[in-house]
mmCIF file of C-alpha atoms in Angstrom:
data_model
loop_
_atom_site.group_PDB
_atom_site.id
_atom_site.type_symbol
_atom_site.label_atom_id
_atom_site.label_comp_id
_atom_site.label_asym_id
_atom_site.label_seq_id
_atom_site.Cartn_x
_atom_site.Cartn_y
_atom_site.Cartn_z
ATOM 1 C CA UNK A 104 78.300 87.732 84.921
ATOM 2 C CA UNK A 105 76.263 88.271 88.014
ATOM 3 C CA UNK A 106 73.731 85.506 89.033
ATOM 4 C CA UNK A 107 71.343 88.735 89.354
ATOM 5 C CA UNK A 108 70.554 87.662 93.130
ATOM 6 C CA UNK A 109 72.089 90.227 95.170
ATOM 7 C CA UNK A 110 71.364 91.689 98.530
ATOM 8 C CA UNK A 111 70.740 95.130 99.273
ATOM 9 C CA UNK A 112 73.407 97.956 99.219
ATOM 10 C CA UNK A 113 75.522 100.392 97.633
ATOM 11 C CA UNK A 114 77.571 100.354 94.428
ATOM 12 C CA UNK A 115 79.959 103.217 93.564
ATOM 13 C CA UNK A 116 80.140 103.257 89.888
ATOM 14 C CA UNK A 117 82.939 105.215 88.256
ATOM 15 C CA UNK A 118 80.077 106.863 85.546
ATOM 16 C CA UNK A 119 81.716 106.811 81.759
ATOM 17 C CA UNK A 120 80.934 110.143 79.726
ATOM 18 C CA UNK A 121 78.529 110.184 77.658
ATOM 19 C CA UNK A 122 76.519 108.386 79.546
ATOM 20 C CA UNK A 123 73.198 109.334 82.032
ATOM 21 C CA UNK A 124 72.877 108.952 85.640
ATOM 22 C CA UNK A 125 69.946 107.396 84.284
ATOM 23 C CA UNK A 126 71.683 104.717 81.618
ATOM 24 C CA UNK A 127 73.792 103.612 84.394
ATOM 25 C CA UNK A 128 71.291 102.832 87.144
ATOM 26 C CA UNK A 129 69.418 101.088 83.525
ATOM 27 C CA UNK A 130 72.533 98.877 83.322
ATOM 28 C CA UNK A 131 72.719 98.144 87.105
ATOM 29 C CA UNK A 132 69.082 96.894 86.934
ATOM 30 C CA UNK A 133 70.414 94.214 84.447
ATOM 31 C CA UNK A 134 73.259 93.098 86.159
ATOM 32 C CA UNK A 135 71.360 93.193 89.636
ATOM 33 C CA UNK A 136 68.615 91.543 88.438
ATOM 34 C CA UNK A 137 66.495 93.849 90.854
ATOM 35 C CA UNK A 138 64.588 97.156 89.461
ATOM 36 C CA UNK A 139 64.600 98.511 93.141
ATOM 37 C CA UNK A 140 67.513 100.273 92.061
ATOM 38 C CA UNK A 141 68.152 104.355 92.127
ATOM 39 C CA UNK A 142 70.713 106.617 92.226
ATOM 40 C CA UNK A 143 72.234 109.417 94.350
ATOM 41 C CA UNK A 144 72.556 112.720 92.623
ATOM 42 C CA UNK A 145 72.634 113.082 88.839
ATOM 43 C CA UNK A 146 75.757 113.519 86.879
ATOM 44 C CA UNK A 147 75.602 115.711 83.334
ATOM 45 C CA UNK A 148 76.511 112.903 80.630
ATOM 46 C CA UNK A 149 80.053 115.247 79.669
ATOM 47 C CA UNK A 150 80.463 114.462 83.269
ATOM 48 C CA UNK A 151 82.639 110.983 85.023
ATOM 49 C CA UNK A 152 83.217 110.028 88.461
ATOM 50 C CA UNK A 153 81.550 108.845 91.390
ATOM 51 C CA UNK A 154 77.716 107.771 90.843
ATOM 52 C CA UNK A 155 76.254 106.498 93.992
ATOM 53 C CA UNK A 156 73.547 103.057 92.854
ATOM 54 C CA UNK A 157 71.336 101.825 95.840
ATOM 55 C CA UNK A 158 69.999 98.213 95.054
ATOM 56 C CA UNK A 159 66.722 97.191 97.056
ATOM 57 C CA UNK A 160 66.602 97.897 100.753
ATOM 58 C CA UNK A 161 69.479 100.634 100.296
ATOM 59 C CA UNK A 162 67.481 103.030 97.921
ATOM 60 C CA UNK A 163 65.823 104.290 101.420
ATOM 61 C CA UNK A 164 69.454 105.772 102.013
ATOM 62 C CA UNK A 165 69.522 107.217 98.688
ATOM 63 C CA UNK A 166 67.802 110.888 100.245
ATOM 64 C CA UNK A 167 70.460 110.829 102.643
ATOM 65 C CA UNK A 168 73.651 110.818 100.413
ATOM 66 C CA UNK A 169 72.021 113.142 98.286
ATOM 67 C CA UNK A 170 72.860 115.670 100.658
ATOM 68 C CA UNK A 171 76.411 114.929 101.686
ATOM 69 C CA UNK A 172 79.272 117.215 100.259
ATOM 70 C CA UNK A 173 81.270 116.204 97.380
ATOM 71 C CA UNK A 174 84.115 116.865 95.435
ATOM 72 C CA UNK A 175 85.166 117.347 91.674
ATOM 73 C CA UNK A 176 88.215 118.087 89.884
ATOM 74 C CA UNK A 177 87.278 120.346 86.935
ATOM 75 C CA UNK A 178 88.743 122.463 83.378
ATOM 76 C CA UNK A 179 87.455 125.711 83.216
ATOM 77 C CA UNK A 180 88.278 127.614 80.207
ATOM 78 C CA UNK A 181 88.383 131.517 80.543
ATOM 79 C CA UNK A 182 87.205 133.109 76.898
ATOM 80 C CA UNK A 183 84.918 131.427 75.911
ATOM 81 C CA UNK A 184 80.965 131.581 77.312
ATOM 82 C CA UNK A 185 78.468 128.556 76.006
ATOM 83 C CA UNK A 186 74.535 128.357 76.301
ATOM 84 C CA UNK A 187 74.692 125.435 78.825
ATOM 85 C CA UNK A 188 77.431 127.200 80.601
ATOM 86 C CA UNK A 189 79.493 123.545 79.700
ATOM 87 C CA UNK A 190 81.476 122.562 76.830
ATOM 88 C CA UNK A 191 78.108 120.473 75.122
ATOM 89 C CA UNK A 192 76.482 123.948 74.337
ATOM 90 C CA UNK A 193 76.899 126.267 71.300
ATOM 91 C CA UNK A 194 79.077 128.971 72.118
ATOM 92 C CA UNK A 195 77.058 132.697 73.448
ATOM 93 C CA UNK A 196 80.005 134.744 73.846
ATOM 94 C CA UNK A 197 83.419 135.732 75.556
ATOM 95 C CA UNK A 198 86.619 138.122 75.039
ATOM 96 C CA UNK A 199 89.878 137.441 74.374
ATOM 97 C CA UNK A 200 91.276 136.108 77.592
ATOM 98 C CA UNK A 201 95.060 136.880 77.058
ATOM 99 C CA UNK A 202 95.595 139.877 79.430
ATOM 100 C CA UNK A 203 94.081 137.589 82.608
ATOM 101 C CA UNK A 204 96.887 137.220 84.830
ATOM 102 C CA UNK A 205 97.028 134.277 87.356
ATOM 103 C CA UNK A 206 96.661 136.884 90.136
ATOM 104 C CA UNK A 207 93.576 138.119 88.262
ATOM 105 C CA UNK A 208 92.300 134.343 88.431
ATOM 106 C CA UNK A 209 93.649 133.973 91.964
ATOM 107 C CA UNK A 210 91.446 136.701 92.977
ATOM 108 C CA UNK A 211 87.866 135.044 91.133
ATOM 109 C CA UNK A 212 88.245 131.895 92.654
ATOM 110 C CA UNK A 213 88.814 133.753 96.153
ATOM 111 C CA UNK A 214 85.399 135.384 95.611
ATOM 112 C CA UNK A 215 83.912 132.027 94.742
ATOM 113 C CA UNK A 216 84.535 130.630 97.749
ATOM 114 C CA UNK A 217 82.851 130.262 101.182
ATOM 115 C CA UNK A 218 79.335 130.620 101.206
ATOM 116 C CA UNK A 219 78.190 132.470 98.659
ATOM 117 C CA UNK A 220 74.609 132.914 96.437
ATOM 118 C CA UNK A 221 74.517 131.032 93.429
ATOM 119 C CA UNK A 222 71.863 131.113 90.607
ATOM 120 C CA UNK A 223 72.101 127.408 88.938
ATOM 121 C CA UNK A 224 72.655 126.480 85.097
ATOM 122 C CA UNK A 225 69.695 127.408 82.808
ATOM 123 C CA UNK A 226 69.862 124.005 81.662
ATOM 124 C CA UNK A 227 70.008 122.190 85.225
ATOM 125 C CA UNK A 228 67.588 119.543 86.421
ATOM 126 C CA UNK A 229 65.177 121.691 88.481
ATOM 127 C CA UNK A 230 62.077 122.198 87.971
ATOM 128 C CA UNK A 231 59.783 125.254 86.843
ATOM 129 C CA UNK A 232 56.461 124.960 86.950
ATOM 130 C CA UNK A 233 56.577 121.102 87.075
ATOM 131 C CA UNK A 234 58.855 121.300 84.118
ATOM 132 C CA UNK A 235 62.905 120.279 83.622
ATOM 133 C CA UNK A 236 64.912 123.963 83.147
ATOM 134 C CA UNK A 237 66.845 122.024 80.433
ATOM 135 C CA UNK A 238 63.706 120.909 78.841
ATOM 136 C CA UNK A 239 62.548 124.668 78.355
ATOM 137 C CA UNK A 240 65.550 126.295 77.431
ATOM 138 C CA UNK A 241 65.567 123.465 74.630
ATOM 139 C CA UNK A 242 62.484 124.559 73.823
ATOM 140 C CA UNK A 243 63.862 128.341 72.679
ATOM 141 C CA UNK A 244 62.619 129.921 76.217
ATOM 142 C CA UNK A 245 64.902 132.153 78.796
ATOM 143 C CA UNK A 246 64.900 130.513 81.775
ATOM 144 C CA UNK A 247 66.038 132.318 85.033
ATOM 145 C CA UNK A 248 66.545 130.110 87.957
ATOM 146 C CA UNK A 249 66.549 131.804 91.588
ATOM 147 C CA UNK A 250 69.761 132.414 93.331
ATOM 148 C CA UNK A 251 70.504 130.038 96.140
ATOM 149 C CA UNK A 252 72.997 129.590 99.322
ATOM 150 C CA UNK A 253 75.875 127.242 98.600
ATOM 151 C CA UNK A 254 78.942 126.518 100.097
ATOM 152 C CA UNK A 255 82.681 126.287 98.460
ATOM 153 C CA UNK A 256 84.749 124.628 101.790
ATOM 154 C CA UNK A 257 87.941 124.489 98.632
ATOM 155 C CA UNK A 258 88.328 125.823 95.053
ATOM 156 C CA UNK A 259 92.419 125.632 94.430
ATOM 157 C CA UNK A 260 93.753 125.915 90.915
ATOM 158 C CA UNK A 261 96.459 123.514 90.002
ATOM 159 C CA UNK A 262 97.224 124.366 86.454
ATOM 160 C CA UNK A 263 96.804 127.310 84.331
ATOM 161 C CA UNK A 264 97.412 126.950 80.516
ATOM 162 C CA UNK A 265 97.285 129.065 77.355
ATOM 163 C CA UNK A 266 95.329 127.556 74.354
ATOM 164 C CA UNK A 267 94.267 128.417 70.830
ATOM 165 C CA UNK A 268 97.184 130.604 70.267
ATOM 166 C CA UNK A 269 96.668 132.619 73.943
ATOM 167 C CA UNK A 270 93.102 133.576 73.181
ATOM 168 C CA UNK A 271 91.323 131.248 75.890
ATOM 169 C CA UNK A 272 93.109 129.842 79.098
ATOM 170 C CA UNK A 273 92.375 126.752 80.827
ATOM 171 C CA UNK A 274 91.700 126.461 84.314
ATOM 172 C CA UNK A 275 92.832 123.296 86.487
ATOM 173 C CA UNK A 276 90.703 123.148 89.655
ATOM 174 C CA UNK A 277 89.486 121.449 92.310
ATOM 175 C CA UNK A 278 86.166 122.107 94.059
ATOM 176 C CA UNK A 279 84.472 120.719 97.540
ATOM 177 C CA UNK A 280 81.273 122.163 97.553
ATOM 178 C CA UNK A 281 78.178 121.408 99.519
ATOM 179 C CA UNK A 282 75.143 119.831 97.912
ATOM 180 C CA UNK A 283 73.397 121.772 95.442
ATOM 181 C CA UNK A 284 76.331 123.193 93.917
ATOM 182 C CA UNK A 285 76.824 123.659 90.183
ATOM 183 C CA UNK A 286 80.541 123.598 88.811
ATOM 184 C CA UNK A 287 79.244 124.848 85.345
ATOM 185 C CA UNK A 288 77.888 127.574 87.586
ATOM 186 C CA UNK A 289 81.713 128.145 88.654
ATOM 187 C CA UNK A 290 82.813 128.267 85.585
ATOM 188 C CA UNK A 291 80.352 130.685 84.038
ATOM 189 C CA UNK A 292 80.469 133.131 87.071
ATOM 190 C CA UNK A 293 84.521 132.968 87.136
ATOM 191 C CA UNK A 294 84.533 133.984 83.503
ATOM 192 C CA UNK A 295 82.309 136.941 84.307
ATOM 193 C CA UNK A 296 83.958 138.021 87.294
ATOM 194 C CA UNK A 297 87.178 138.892 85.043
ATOM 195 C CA UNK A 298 85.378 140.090 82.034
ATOM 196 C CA UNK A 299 86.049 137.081 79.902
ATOM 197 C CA UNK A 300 83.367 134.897 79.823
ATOM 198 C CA UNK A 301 83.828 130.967 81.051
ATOM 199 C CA UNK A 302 82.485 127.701 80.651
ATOM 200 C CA UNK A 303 83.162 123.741 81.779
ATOM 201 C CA UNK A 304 85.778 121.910 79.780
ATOM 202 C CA UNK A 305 85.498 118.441 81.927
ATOM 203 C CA UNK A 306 84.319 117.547 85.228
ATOM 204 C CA UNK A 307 84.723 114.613 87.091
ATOM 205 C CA UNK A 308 83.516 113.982 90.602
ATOM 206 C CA UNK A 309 85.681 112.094 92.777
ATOM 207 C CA UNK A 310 83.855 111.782 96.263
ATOM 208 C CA UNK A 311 80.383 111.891 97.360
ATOM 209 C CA UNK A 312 80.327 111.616 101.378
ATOM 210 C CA UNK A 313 82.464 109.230 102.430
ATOM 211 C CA UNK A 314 82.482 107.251 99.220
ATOM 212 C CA UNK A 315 85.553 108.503 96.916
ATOM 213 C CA UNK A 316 86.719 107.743 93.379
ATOM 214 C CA UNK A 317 89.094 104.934 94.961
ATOM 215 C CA UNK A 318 86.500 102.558 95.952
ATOM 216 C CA UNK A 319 84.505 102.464 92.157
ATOM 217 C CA UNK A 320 84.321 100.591 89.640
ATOM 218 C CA UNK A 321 84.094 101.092 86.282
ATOM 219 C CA UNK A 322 80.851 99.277 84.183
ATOM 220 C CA UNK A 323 83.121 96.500 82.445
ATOM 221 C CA UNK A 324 84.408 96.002 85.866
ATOM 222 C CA UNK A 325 80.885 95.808 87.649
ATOM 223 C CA UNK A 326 79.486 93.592 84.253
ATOM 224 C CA UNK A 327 82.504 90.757 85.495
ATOM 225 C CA UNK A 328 81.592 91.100 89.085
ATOM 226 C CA UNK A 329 79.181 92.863 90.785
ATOM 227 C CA UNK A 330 80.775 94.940 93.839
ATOM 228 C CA UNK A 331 78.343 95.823 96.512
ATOM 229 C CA UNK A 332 78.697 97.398 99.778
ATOM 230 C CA UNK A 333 76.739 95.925 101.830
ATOM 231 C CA UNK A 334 73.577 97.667 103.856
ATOM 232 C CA UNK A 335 75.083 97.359 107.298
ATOM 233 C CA UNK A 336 78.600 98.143 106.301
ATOM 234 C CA UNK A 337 76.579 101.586 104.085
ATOM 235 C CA UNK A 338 74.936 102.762 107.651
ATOM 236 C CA UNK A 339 78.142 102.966 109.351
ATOM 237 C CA UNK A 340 80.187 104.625 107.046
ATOM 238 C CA UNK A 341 77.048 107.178 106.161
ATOM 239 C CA UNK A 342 75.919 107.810 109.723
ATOM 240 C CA UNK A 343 76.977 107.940 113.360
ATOM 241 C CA UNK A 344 76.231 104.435 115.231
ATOM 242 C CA UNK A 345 73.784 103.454 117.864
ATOM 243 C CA UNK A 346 74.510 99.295 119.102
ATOM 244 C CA UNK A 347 71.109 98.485 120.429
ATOM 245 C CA UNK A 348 70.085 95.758 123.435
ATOM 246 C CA UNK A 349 67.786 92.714 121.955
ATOM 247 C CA UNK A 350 65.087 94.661 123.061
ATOM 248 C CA UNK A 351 65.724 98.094 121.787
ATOM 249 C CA UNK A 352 66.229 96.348 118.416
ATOM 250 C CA UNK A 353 62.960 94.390 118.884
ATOM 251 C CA UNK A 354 60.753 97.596 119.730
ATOM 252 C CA UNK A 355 62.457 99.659 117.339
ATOM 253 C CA UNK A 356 62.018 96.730 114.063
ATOM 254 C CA UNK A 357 58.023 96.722 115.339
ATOM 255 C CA UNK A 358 57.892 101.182 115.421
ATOM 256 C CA UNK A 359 58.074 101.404 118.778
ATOM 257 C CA UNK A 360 60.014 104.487 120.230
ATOM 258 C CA UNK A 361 63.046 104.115 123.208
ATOM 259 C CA UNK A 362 64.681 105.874 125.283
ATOM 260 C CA UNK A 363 66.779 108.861 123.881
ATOM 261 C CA UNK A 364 70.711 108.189 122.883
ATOM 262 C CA UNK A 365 73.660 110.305 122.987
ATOM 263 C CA UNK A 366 73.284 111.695 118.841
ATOM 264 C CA UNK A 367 70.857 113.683 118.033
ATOM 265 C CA UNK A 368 70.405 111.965 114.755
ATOM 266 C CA UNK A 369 69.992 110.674 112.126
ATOM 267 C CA UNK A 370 71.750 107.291 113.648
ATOM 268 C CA UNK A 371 71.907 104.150 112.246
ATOM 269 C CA UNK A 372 70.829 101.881 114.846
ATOM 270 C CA UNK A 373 72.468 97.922 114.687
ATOM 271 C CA UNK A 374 71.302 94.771 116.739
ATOM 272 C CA UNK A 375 73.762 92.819 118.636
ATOM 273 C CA UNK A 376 73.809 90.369 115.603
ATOM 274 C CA UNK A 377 75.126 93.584 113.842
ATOM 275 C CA UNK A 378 72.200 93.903 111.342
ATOM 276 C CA UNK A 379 71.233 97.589 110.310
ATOM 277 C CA UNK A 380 67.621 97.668 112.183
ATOM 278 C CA UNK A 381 66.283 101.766 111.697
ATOM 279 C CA UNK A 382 67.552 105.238 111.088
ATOM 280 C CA UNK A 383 66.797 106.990 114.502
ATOM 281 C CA UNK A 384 66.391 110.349 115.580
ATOM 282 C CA UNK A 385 65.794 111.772 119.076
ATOM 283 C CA UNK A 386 63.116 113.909 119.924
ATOM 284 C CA UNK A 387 63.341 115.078 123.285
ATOM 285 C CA UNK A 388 63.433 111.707 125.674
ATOM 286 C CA UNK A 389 62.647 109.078 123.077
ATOM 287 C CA UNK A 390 64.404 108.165 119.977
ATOM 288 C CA UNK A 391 62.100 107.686 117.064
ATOM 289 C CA UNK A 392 62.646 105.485 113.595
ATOM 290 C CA UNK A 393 62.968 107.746 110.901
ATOM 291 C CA UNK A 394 63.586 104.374 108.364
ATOM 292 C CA UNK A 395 63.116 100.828 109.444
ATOM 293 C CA UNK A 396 64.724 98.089 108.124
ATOM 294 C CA UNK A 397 62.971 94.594 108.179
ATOM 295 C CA UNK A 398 65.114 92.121 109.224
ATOM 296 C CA UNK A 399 67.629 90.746 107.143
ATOM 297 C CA UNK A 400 69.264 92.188 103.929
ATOM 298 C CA UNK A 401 67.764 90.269 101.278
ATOM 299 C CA UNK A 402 65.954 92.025 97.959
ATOM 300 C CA UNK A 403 62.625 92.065 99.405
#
């Protein structure tokens, strides 16, 4: 087990269904021995894949992987609609899904991709009128969300399968998809599109930014050793880099602007000794810290 003294950084958990975003950074709290610990981007509990955990110092980076793109590999099943638009709801409606041809599904997922408007899950996270959407559709109330720009950059069917005797199909997919996307969303609106009805079978989410199913590790693994990317090593693979003089790193580490560099930002700015100092930005001649880091990487 881990000694619960760790630095600060990143761990990419490989989330287990059934359990919350919010279970898993509980469990990372334990094994860190830290509870300066968060997470980047919720996963649904049906949901698996790649959970980004920021331990102490690194939590400050959380914000900015939020926003990266990401991708999933998904099961959509055409038929079949649900309340949460996802296979944990009760079942709202569909048609018989037989007569949908794989030119017919060919032609939905063309129409779902690009940048298109999207009007989230009823049951997302967001919040109306400083309540969860989830929270009042549970409740009994309808809940419409707003429609909102998203981007599909792929959506490419691998598989296409007949089930429960031809009634319902099921949809193989793969989706990169900017931030803010909802596969369940996908789903839902594919179904509609042909006339059908649709909702999530399984998702799983196997990159967010540059950090890809590959380089996680399950719970059980994390529980025998503790894997954690370290703060400097997060900054470069998260941001474009900025090597700074001994006294660029000195005025930056005491909020002190410098001259402008070549990105416009953010940039995550290293001293010579290769520590992580500040996230900078430029604003017109000088670069400014948007994030400082104090010196060192310990859990302070």
């Amino acid at each position: 087990m881990n000694s619960g003294q760790v630095h600060s950084g990143l761990i990419i958990v490989d989330k287990p269904q059934g359990w919350t975003s919010h279970d898993v950074v509980g469990r990372m709290r334990r094994l860190a021995g830290t509870r300066k610990v968060g997470h980047a981007g919720t996963l649904d509990p049906m949901a698996t894949g790649v959970l980004v955990i920021g331990v102490n110092r690194a939590t400050r980076l959380l914000t900015y992987i939020v926003g990266t793109d990401k991708t999933y590999t998904a099961t959509i099943r055409l038929g079949q609609s649900t309340i949460t638009d996802d296979a944990e709801g009760e079942i709202t409606g569909g048609s018989i899904a037989a007569a949908v041809t794989p030119e017919d599904i060919s032609a939905g997922v063309r129409a779902l991709t690009g940048t298109i408007s999207q009007v989230p899950s009823s049951v997302s996270a967001i919040k109306v009128k400083g309540q969860r959407a989830y929270a009042r559709v549970r409740s009994g109330e309808d809940v419409q969300l707003e429609a909102r720009s998203v981007t599909i950059s792929r959506f490419e069917v691998h598989d296409i399968r007949r089930v429960n005797g031809g009634r319902q199909q099921d949809v193989d997919v793969t989706v990169e998809c900017s931030s803010g996307t909802y596969i369940r969303a996908l789903a839902r609106d594919l179904g509609e599109a042909l006339g059908v009805g649709g909702h999530l079978t399984a998702l799983r989410r196997t990159r967010v930014g540059p950090y890809t199913i590959e380089g996680a590790s399950t719970l059980d693994q994390l529980a025998e050793k503790l894997t954690l990317l370290e703060l400097d090593d997060a900054g470069r693979a998260l941001f474009p880099v900025r090597e700074l003089s001994a006294a660029e790193a000195d005025d930056v580490s005491h909020g002190r602007k410098i001259a402008a560099g070549q990105e416009a930002g953010p940039v995550a700015a290293y001293s010579p000794e290769g520590t992580l100092v500040a996230l900078l930005e430029n604003r017109g001649q000088d670069a400014r810290a948007l994030l400082v880091f104090a010196p060192g990487n310990g859990p302070a």
